[in-house]
Structure formats: C-alpha cells, structure tokens
Coordinates of C-alpha atoms in Angstrom, one line a residue:
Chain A
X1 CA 6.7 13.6 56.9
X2 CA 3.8 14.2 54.9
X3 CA 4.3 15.2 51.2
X4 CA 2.4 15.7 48.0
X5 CA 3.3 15.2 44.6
X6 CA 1.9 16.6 41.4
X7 CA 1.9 15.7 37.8
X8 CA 2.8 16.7 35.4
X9 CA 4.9 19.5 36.6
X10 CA 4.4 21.8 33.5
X11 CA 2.3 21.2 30.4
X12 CA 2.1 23.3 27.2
X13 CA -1.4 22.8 26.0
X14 CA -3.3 24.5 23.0
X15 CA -6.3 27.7 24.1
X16 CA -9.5 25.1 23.7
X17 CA -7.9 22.3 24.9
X18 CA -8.9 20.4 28.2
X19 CA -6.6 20.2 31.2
X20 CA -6.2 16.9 33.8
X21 CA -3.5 17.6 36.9
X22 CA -3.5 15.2 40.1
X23 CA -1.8 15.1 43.0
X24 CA -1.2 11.9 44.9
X25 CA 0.1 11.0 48.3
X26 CA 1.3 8.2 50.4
X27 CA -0.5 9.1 53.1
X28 CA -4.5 10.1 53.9
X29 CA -5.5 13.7 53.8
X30 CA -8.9 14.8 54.9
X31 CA -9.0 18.2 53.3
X32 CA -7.7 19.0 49.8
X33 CA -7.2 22.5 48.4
X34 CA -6.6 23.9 44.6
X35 CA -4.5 27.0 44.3
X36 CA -3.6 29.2 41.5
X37 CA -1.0 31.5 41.1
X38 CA -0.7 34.0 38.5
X39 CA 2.7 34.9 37.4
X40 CA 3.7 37.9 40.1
X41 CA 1.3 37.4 42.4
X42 CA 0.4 35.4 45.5
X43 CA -1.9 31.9 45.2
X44 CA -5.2 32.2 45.5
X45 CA -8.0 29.2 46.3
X46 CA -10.1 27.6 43.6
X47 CA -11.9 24.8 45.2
X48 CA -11.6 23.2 48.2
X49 CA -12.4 19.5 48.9
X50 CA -14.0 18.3 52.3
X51 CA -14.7 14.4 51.4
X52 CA -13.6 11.4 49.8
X53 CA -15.5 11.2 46.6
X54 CA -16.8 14.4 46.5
X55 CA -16.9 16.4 43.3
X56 CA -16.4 20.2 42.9
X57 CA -17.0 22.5 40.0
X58 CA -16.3 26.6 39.8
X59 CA -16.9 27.5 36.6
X60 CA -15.1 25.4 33.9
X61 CA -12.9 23.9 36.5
X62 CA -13.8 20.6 38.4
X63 CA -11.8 18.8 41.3
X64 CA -12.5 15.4 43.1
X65 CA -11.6 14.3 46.3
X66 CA -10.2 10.7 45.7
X67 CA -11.7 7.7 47.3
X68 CA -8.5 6.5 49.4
X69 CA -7.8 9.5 50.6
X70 CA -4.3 9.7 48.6
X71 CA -5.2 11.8 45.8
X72 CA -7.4 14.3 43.9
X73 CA -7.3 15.9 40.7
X74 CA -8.0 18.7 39.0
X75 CA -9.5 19.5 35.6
X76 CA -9.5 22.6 33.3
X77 CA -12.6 22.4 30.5
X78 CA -12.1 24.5 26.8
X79 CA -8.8 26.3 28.2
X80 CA -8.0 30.4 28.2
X81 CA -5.2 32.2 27.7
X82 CA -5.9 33.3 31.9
X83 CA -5.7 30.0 32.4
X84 CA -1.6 30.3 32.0
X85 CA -0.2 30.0 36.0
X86 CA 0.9 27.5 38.1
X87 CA -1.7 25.6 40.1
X88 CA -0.9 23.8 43.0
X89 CA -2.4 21.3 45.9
X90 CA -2.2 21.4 49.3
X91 CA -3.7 19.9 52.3
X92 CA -3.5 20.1 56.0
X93 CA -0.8 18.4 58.0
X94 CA -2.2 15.3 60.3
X95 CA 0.1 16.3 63.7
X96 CA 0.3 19.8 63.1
X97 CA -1.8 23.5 62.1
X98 CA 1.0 23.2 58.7
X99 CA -0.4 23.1 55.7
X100 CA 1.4 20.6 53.1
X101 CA 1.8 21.9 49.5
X102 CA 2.6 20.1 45.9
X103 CA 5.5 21.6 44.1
X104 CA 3.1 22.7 41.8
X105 CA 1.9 22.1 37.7
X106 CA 2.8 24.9 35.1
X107 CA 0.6 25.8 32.9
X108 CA 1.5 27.0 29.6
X109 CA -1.0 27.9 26.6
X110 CA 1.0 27.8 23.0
X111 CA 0.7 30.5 21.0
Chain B
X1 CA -10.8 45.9 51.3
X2 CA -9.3 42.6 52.8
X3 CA -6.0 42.1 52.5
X4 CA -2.9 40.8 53.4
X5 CA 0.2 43.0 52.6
X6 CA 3.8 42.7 52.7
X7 CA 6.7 45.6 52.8
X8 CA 9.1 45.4 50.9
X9 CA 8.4 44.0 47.8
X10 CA 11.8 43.8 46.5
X11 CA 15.0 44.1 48.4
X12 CA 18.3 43.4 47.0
X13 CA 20.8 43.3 50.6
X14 CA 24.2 41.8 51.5
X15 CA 25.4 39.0 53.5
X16 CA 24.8 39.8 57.1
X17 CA 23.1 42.5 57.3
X18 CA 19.8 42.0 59.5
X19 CA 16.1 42.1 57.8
X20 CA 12.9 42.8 58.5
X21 CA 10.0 41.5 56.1
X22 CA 6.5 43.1 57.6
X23 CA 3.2 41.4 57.0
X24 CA -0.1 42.4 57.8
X25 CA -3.3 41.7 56.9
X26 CA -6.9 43.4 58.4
X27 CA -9.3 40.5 58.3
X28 CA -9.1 39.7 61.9
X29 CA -7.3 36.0 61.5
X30 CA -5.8 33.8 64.0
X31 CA -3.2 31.6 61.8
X32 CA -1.0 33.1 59.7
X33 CA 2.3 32.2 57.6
X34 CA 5.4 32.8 56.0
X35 CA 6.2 31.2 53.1
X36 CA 9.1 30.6 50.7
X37 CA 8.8 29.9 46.6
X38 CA 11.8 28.6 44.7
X39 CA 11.4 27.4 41.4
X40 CA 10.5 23.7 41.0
X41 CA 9.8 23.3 44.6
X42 CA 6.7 24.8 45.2
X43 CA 5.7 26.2 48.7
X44 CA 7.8 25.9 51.2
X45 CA 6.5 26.6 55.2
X46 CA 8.6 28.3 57.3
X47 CA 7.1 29.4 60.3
X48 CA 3.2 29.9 61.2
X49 CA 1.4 31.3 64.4
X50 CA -1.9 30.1 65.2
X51 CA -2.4 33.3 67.3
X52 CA -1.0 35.8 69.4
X53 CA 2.5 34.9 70.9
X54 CA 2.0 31.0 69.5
X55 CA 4.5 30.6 67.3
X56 CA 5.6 27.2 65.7
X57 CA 8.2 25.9 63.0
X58 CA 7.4 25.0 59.4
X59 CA 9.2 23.1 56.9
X60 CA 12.5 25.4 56.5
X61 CA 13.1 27.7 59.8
X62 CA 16.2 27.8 59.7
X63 CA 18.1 31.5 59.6
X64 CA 14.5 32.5 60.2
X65 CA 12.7 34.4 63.3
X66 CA 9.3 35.5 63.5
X67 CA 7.2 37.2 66.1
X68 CA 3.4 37.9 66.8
X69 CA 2.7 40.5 69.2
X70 CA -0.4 41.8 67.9
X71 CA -3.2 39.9 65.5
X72 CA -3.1 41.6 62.8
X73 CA 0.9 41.7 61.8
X74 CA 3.2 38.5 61.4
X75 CA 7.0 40.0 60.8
X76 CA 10.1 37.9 59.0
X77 CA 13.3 38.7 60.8
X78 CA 16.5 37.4 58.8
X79 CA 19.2 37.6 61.5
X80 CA 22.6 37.5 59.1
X81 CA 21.1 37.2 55.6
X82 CA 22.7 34.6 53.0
X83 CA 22.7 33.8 49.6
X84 CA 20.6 30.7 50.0
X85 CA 17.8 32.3 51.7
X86 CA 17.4 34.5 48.1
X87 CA 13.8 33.7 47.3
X88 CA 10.8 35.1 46.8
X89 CA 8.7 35.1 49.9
X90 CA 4.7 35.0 51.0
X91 CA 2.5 36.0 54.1
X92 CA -0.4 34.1 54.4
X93 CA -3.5 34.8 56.6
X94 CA -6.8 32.6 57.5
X95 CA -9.0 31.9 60.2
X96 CA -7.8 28.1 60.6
X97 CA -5.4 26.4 58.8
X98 CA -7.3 23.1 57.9
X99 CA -10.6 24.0 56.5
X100 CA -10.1 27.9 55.3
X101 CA -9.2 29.5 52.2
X102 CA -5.7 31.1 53.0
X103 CA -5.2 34.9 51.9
X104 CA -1.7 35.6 50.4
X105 CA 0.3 38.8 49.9
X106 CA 1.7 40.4 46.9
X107 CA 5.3 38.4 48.0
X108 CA 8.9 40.3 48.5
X109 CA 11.4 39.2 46.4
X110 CA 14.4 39.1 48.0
X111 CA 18.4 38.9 47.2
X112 CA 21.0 38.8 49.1
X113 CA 24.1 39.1 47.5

C-alpha cells in the first residue's frame, strides 16, 4: 500500500536555528498535510498543500508541495523553544477515505 | 467550543476484560477516526466511518470494533484486551478526509496488563 517516509526522524537543533524535514513517497499524492503534536496532546494541522509546486507559509513555517507528486517538505525559520514536538505528514489514500501518515520527525531544541 | 473529546484518558485494565473508549466531537462531521500512536511508528489508522452506520477498516483493525449510530460519537470497543494493543490512542473528526483539517482528541492512554 501507500506509505510515507520522513526524514530525519529526530533532530536536536540549537533555539535560532532553521529547520528542513521532508517526506517522500513512491507513489503520487495529490493532497499533502503538516501536523504537529505537542508532547500530551493530539496533532493539530499547520499547512495543508493542494498542488504540485505550490508553496505555503504560516508564520515562520513554509511547506512545498513537490513537483512529482512524491514529496514535500517542511521548513522551520529562527527556531523556539515551542517549536519542540513531533511533526508529521500525511496525505489521503488513492483507493480509499484513509488518510496515510509519516512516522513522524522529533524535534528537539538543546538547552 | 469545537471539540473532539475522548473518555477515558488513562486506563490501566487486564487481559480480557472488554473496553469501551468513547469519542465525541460537536462540530457536525461526517468522517471520523480512531487512531493508534506507538513510539517510532507514527500514526496508525484503525478504523474510520465516513458517516452514519458506514464503517470501514484502517491500517491495524484487528482486536478492534467500532460503531456509529449517531454523528456525533465514534466509540472503540476492545473485545478481550491484550498487551499488544497498549498504546496511546486518538479520535479524529473532519468533514472529509482528503481535503480537511482533521480535529484530534486529547488521546487515552491505555494499558493492559
């Protein structure tokens, strides 16, 4: 079936520092999604992507939509100590209403 | 205030001994989800329902029921718990599953001893 896979699956990064995650598939997805989840709580959406190429920003983050279809990544500007979490991808099944998740990227801000 | 929530939060059971997780969120949504979290592999589906009484497997169904007799709630049912289904769990709610930001609960943590 469908998967995704994300890289790097935790990072330890310095507060100020600027973040790169992606998430790459063998297979096209039309739809990608960036979640965040806060340590004890559910995920909750950051940007969502509608079409190959296209380029999203909320605040200091900013996600593209990759041109084959097979990837997208996301990136964190002049990191925060909220920043800490684990952010994942997801995108909606071709056969099905699932919706296919990465096992996620760690993010970890060093003292 | 929209919201999905999720009863228990914790629960610490034994082998066997039949579970209910409740979910239940007041933002009027067709599809809705349960999912599992264990560490290092993400999200894991395990069933969905893209309304009432349409019910459909995810990912990892098995030792799992669900049902959907009204919109609004989306109930777990572990038949005869086991130690591999110790996890921490999450209801999901949106209008559609492709396009639509998906809601999450607070998540039940669950062990079964």
């Amino acid at each position: 079936g469908q998967q995704l896979n994300q890289s790097p699956q935790s990072m330890f990064i310095q507060e100020g520092e600027d973040v790169s995650m992606n998430c790459t598939s063998s297979s096209i997805f039309n739809t990608w999604l960036w979640y965040k989840q806060d340590p004890g709580e559910g995920p909750v959406l950051l940007i969502a992507l509608y079409k190959a190429g296209e380029l999203t920003s909320n605040g200091r983050l900013t996600a593209q939509f990759g041109i084959t279809r097979k990837d997208s990544f996301l990136n964190i500007s002049a990191s925060i100590p909220s920043d800490v979490g684990i952010y994942f991808c997801a995108g909606p099944a071709d056969s099905n209403y699932q919706l296919i998740w990465g096992a996620g990227t760690k993010l970890i801000i060093k003292p | 205030e929209a919201q999905v929530t999720q009863n228990p939060r914790y629960l610490i059971t034994v082998t066997g001994k039949k579970l209910t997780v409740t979910c239940s969120q007041n933002m009027n949504h067709e599809y809705m989800s349960w999912y599992r979290q264990d560490p290092g592999l993400g999200l894991r589906q395990i069933y969905y329902s893209m309304n009432v009484e349409v019910t459909d497997k995810g990912d990892v169904p098995e030792g799992y029921k669900v049902s959907r007799k009204e919109k609004r709630n989306f109930p777990l049912i572990l038949e005869s718990p086991s130690p591999n289904q110790t996890s921490l769990y999450f209801c999901a709610s949106s209008l559609s599953p492709r396009t639509d930001t998906q809601y999450f609960g607070p998540g039940t943590r669950l062990t079964v001893l």
